[in-house]
Coordinates of C-alpha atoms (C1' of nucleotides) in Angstrom, one line a residue:
Chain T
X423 CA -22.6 13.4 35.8
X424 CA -23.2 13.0 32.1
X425 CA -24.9 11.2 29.2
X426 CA -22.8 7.7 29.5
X427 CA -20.9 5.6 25.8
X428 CA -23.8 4.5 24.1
X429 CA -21.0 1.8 22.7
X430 CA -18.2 -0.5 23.8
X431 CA -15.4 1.2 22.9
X432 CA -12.8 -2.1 23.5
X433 CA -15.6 -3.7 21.4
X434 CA -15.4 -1.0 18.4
X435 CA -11.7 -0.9 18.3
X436 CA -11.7 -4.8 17.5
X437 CA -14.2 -4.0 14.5
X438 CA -11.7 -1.6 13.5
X439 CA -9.1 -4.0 13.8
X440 CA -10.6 -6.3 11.6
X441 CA -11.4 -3.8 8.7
X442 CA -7.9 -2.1 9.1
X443 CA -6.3 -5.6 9.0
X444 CA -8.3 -6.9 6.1
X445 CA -8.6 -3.5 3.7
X446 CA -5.0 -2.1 4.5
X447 CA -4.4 1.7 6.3
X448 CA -5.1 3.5 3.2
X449 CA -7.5 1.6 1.6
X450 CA -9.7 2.0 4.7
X451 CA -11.8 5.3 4.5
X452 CA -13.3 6.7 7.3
X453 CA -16.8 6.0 6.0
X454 CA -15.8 2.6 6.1
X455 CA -15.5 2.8 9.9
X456 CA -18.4 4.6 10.5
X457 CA -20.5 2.0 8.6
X458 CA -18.8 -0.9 10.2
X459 CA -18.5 -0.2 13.8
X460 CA -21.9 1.4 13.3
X461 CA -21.1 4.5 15.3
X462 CA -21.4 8.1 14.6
X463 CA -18.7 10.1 12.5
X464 CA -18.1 12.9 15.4
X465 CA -18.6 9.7 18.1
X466 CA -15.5 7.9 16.4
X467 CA -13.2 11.4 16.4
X468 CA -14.1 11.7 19.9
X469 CA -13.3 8.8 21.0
X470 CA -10.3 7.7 19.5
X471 CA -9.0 10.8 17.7
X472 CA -8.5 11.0 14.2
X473 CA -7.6 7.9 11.4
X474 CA -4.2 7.6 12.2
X475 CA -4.5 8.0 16.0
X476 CA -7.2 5.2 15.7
X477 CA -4.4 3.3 13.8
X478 CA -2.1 3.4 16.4
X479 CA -4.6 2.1 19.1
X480 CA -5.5 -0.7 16.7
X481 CA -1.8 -1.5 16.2
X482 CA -0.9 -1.6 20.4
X483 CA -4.7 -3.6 20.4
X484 CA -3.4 -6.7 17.8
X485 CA -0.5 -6.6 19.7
X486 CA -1.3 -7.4 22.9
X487 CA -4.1 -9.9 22.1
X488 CA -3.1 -11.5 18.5
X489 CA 0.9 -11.0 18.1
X490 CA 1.4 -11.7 22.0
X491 CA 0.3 -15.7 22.0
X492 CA 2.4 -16.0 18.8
X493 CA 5.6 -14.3 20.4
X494 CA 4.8 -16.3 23.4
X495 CA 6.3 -19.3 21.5
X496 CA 9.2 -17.7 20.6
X497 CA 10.3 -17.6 24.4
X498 CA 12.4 -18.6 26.6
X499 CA 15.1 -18.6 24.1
X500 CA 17.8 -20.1 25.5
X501 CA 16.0 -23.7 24.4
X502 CA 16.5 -23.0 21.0
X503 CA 15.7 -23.7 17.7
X504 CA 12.3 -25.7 19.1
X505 CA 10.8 -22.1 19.9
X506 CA 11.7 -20.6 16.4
X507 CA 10.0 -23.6 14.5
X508 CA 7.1 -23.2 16.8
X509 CA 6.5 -19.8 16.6
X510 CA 6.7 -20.6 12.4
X511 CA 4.4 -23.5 12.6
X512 CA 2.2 -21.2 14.8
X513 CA 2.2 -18.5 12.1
X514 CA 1.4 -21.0 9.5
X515 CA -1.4 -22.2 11.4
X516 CA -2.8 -18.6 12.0
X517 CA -2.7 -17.8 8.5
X518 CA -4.0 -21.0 7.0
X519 CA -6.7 -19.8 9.2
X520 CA -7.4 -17.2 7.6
X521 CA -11.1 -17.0 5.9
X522 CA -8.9 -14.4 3.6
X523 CA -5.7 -13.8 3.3
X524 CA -5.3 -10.7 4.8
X525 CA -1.3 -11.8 6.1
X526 CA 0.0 -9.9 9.7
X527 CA -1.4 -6.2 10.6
X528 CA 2.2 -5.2 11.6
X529 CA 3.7 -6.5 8.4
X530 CA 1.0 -4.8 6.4
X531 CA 2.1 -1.9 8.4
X532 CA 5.5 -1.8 8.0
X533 CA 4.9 -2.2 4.5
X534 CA 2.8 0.5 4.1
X535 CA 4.8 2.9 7.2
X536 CA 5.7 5.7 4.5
X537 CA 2.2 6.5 4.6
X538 CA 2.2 7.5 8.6
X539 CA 3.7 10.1 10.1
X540 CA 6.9 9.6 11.9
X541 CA 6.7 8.1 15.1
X542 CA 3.9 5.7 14.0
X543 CA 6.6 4.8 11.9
X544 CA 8.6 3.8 14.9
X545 CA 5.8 2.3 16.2
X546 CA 5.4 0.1 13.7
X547 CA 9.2 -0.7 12.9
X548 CA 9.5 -2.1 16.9
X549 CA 7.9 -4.9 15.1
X550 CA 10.8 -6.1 13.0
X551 CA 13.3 -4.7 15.6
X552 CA 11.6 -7.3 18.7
X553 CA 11.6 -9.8 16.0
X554 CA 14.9 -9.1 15.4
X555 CA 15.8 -9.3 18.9
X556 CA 13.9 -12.8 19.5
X557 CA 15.1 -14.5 17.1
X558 CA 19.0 -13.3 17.6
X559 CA 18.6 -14.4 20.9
X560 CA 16.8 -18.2 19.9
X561 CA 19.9 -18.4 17.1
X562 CA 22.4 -17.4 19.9
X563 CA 21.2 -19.9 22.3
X564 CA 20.8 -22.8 19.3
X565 CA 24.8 -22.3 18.1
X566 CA 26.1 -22.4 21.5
X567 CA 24.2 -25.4 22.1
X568 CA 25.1 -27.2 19.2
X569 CA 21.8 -27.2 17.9
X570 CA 22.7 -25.9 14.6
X571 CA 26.1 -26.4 13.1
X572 CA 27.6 -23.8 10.9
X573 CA 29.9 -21.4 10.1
X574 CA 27.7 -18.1 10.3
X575 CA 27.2 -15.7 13.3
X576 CA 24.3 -15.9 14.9
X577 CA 23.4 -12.1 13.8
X578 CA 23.6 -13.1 9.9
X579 CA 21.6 -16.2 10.8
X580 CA 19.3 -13.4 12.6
X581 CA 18.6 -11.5 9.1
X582 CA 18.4 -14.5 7.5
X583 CA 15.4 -16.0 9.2
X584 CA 13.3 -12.5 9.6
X585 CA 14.0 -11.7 6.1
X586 CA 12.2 -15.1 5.6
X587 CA 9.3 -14.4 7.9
X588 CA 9.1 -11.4 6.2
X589 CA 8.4 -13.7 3.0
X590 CA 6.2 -15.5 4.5
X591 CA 3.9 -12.8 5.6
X592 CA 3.8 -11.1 2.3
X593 CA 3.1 -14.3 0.6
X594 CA 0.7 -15.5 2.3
X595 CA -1.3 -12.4 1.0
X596 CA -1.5 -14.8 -1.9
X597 CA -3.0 -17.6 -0.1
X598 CA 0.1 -20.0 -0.7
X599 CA -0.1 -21.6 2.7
X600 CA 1.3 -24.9 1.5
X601 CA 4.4 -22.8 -0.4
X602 CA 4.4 -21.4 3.5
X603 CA 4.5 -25.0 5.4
X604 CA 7.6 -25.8 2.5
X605 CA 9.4 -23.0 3.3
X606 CA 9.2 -24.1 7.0
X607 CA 9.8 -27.4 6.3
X608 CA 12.8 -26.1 4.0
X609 CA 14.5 -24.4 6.7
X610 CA 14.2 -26.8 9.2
X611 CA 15.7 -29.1 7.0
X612 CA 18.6 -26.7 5.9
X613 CA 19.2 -25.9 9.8
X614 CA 19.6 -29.2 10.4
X615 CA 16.5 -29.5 12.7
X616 CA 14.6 -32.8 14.0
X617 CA 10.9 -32.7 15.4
Chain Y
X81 CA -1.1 14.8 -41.8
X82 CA -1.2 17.1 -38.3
X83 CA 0.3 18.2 -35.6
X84 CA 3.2 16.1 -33.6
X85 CA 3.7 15.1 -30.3
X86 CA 5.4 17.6 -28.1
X87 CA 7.1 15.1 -26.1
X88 CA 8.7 11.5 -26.3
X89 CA 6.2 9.2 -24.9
X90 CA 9.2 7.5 -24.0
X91 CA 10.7 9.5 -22.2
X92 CA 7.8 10.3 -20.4
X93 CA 6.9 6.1 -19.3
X94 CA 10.4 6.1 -17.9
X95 CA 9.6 9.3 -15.9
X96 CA 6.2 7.7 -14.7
X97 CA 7.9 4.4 -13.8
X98 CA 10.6 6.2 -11.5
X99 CA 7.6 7.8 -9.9
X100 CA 5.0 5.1 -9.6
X101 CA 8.4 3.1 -8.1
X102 CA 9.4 6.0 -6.1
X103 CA 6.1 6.5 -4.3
X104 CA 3.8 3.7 -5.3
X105 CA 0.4 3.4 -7.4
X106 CA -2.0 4.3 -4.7
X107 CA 0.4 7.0 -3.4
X108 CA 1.2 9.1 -7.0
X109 CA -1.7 11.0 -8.1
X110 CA -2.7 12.1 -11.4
X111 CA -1.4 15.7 -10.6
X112 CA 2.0 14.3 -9.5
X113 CA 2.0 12.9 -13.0
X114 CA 1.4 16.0 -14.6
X115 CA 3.8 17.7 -12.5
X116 CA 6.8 15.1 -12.6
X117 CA 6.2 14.4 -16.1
X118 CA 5.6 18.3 -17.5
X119 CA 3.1 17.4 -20.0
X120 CA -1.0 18.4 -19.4
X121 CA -3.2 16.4 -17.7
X122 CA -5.4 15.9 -20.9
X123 CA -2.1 14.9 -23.0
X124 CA -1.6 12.4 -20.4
X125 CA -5.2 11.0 -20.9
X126 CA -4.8 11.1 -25.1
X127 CA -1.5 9.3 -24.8
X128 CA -1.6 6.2 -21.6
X129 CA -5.3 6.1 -21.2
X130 CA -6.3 5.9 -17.8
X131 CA -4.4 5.8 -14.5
X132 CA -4.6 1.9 -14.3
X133 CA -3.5 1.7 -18.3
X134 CA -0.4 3.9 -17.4
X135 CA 0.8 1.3 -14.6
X136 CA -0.3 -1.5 -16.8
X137 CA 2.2 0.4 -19.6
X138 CA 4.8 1.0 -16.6
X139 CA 4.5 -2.2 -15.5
X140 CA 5.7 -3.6 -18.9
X141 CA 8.7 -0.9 -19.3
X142 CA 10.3 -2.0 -15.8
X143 CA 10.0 -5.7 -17.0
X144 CA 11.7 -5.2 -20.2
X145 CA 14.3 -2.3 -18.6
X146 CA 14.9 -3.3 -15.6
X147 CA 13.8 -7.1 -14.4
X148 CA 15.3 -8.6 -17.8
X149 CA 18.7 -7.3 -17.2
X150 CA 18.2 -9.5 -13.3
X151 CA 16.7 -12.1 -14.6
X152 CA 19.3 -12.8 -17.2
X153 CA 21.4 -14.1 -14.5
X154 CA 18.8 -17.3 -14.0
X155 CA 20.0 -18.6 -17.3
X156 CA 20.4 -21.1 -18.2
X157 CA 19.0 -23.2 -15.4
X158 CA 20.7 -26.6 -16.2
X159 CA 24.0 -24.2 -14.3
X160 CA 22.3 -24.5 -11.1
X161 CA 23.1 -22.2 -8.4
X162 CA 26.1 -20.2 -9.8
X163 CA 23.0 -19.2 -12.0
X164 CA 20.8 -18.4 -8.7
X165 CA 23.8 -16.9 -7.1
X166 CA 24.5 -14.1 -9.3
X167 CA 21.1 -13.5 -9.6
X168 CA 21.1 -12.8 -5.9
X169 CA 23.9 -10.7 -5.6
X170 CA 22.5 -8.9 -8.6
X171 CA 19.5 -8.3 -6.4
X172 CA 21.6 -6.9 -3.8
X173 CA 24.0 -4.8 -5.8
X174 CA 21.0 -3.4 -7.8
X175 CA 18.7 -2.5 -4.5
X176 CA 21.9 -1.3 -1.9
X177 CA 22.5 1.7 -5.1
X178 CA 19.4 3.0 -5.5
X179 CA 19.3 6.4 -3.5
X180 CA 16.5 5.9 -1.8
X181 CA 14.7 2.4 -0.8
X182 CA 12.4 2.3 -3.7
X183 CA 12.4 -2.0 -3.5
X184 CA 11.6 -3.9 -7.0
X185 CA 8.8 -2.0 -8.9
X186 CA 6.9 -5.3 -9.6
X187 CA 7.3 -6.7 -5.4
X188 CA 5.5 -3.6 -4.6
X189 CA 2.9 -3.8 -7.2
X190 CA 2.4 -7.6 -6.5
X191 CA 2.0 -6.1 -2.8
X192 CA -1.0 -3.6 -3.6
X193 CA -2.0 -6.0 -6.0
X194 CA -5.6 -5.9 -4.5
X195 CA -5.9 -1.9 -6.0
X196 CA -5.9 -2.8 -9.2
X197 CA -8.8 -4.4 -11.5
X198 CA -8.5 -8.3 -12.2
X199 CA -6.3 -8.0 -15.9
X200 CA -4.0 -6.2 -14.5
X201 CA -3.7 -8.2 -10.8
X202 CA -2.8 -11.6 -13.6
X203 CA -0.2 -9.3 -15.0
X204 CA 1.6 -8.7 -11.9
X205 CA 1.1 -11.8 -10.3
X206 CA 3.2 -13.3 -13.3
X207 CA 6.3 -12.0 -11.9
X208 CA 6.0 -14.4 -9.6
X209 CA 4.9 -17.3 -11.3
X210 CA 7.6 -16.4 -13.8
X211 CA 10.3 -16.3 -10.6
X212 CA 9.2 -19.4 -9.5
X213 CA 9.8 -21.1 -12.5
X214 CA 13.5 -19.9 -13.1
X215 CA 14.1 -21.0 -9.4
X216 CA 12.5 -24.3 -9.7
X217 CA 14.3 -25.1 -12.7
X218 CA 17.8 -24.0 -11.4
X219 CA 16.8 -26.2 -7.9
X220 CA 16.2 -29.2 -9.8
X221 CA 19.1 -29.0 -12.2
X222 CA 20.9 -28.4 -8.7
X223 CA 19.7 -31.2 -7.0
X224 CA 20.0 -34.0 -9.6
X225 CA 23.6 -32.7 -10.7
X226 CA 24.4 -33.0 -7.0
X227 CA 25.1 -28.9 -6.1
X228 CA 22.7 -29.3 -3.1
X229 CA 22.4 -32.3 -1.0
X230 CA 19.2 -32.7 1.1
X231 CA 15.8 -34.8 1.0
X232 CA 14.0 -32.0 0.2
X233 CA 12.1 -31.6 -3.3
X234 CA 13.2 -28.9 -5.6
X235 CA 9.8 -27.8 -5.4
X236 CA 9.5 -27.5 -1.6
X237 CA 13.3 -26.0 -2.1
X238 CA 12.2 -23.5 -4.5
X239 CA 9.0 -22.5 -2.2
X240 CA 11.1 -21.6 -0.1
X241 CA 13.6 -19.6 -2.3
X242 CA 11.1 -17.4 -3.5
X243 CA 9.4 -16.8 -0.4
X244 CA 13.2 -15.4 0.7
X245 CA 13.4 -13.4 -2.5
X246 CA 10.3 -11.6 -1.5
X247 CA 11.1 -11.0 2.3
X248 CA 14.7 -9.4 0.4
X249 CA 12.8 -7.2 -1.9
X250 CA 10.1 -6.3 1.0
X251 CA 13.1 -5.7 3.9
X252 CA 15.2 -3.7 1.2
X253 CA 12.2 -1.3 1.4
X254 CA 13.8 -0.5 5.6
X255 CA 17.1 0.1 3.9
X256 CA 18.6 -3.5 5.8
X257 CA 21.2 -4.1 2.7
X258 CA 23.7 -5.3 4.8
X259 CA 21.0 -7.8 6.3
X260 CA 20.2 -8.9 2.5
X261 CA 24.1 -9.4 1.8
X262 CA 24.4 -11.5 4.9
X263 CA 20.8 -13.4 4.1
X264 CA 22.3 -14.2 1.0
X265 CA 25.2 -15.6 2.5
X266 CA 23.4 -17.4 4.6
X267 CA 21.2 -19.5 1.5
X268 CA 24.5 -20.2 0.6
X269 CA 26.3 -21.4 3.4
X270 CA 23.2 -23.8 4.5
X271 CA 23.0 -24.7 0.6
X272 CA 26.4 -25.5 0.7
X273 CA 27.4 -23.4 -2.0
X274 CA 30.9 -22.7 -2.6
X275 CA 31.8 -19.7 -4.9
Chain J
dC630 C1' -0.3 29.8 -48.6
dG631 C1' -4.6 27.7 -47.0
dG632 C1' -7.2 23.9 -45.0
dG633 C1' -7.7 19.6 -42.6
dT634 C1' -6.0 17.1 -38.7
dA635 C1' -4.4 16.2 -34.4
dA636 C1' -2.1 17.8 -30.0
dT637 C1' -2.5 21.2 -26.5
dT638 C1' -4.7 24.1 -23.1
dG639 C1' -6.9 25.2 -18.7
dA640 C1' -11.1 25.2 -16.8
dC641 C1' -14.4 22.1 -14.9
dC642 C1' -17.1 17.8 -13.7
dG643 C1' -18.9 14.8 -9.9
dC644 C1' -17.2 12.2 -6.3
dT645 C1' -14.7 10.9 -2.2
dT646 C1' -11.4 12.0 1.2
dG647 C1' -10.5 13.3 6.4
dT648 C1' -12.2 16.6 9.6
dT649 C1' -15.2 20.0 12.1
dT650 C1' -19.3 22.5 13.5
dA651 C1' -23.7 23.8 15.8
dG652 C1' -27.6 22.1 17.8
dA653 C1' -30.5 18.3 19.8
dA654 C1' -30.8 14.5 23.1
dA655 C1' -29.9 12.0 27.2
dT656 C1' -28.1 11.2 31.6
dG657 C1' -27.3 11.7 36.9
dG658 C1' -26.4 14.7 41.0
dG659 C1' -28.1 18.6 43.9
Chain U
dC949 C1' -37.3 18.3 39.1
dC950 C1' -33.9 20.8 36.6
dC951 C1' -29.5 22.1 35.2
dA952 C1' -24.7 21.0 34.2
dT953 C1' -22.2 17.8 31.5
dT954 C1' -21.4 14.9 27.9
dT955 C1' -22.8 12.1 23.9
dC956 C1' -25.1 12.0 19.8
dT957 C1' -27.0 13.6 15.2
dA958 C1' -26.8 15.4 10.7
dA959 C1' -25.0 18.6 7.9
dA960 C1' -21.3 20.9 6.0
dC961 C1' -16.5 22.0 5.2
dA962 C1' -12.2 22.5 2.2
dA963 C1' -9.1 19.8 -0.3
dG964 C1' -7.9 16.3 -3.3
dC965 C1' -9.2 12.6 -6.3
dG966 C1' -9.6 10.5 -11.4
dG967 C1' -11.4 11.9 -15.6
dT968 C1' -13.6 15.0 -19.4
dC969 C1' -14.7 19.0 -22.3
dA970 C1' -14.8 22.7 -26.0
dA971 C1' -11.8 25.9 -27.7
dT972 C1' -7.3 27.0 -29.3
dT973 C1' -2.9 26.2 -31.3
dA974 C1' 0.6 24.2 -34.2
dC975 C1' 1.8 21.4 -37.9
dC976 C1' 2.1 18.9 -42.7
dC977 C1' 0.5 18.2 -47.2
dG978 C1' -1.5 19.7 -51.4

DNA sequence: CGGGTAATTGACCGCTTGTTTAGAAATGGG
DNA sequence: CCCATTTCTAAACAAGCGGTCAATTACCCG
């Protein structure tokens, strides 16, 4: 055959991970890459394409082995709002974990998505979207079960709690972890939930 | 004396803030400036100073343009959450009519925050110290005249508060308005506000 | 009207960006 | 052992970046 990898590639596209997820998409040059994962320039095009196709394998990489054991808590749904505050104490957790805050890759994404072309743009958006669904479904489950008594629809409940995830993983950029365990604490409280 | 200015520098910060909004610090280059704004590159220099010194400039215009006229609505606090209510729908009224889903100018600068030198990361980092000191005091004049009910503090209230206003201002950015409208609704029904 | 002052002009600087090229080096099967 | 195949190396590419320059132009005051 032929001259075999002289790297791991799994191994190089968790280094890229990292530098993607703590420098941002744009503020990431290609330089950057090739010094960190200490691989050649033309070895790192021919491997994984070029930035943004690297991107989206880093984005499908943090997803199945860093968002999956956090969406893991948010299932089955039909028990509830004990999943939700799980999956949020879970977050907390991970980002008080944090040597930096560097907040959630896919919320960095979708932050930054007008800087990809479009259907990395949909890639990224599934994010909110199987939040969305998660969460509709937990809220669903929780008001037919008596869990949470009020006067809303599930689905505005829905926006309601991913637009505060959403806060969450934008402040915690600023390292306000206990602001984040308040707000948890906060809506628990609000939704009428007992640990 | 000599030679006067061509242009109304004015004029010309307004036209840089719509841009920098528009498209974001990192994103607008120095030549889109000189484009957008039709004066020369050098003008641009003589007049702002550097890129940074133009956002720092831009910064303060959408403050005293645009934020005051929002922020008005959080006075005086002692009101409680009428005051935080109008606020909020001012939020949403203000975001669901721009034409495109620019967000708040100083969300998305407290966002990039890390592209900017240390001066100017204080500057925009006071938007939120200065949002989280309008909420708190609303919250506590809230909770001691009796608007709001619960064992939380107004400090752990208002944590959580702001971290809503930022997943609003970041999820306004997909173009979700009518998932802001019904978030909002939402704070309010589990607040127990009644308009 | 003339001279001093300041704004304007457009070319140009060095640097970094993402991407590609041509040639050298290393492997394993025939 | 040698050749086909593939990786690796270093250099270079064009384009864009933020920022600067000397020369020119336009204005106001005396």
């Amino acid at each position: 055959m032929a001259r075999p990898l002289a790297f791991d590639p799994q191994e190089k596209l968790h280094q890229a991970m990292l530098l993607f997820w703590r420098q941002g998409y744009e503020s990431t040059s290609v330089q950057d890459l090739v010094d960190t994962l200490q691989i050649n320039r033309f070895s790192l095009y021919n491997t994984f394409g070029d930035k943004e196709a690297l991107y989206e394998r880093v984005i499908r990489h943090y997803r199945a082995h860093v968002f999956s054991h956090l969406e893991a808590h948010l299932q089955p749904a039909r028990e509830g709002l004990p999943r939700l505050f799980a999956y949020l104490d879970a977050v907390c957790e991970g980002l008080a974990r944090q040597p930096e805050p560097w907040g959630c890759l896919l919320q960095n994404s979708v932050i930054s998505r007008n800087a990809f072309s479009p259907p990395l743009q949909g890639l990224v958006d599934e994010f909110i979207t199987t939040l969305q669904g998660h969460v509709l479904a937990i809220l669903e489950a929780a008001v037919e079960s008596g869990q949470v008594n009020t006067d809303l629809t599930p689905a505005a409940l829905a926006d309601f709690v991913v637009i505060q995830i959403q806060g969450m993983l934008v402040a915690s950029r600023g390292g306000a972890h206990e602001a984040l365990r308040n707000s948890v604490a906060a809506l628990g409280s609000l939704l009428g939930y007992r640990r």
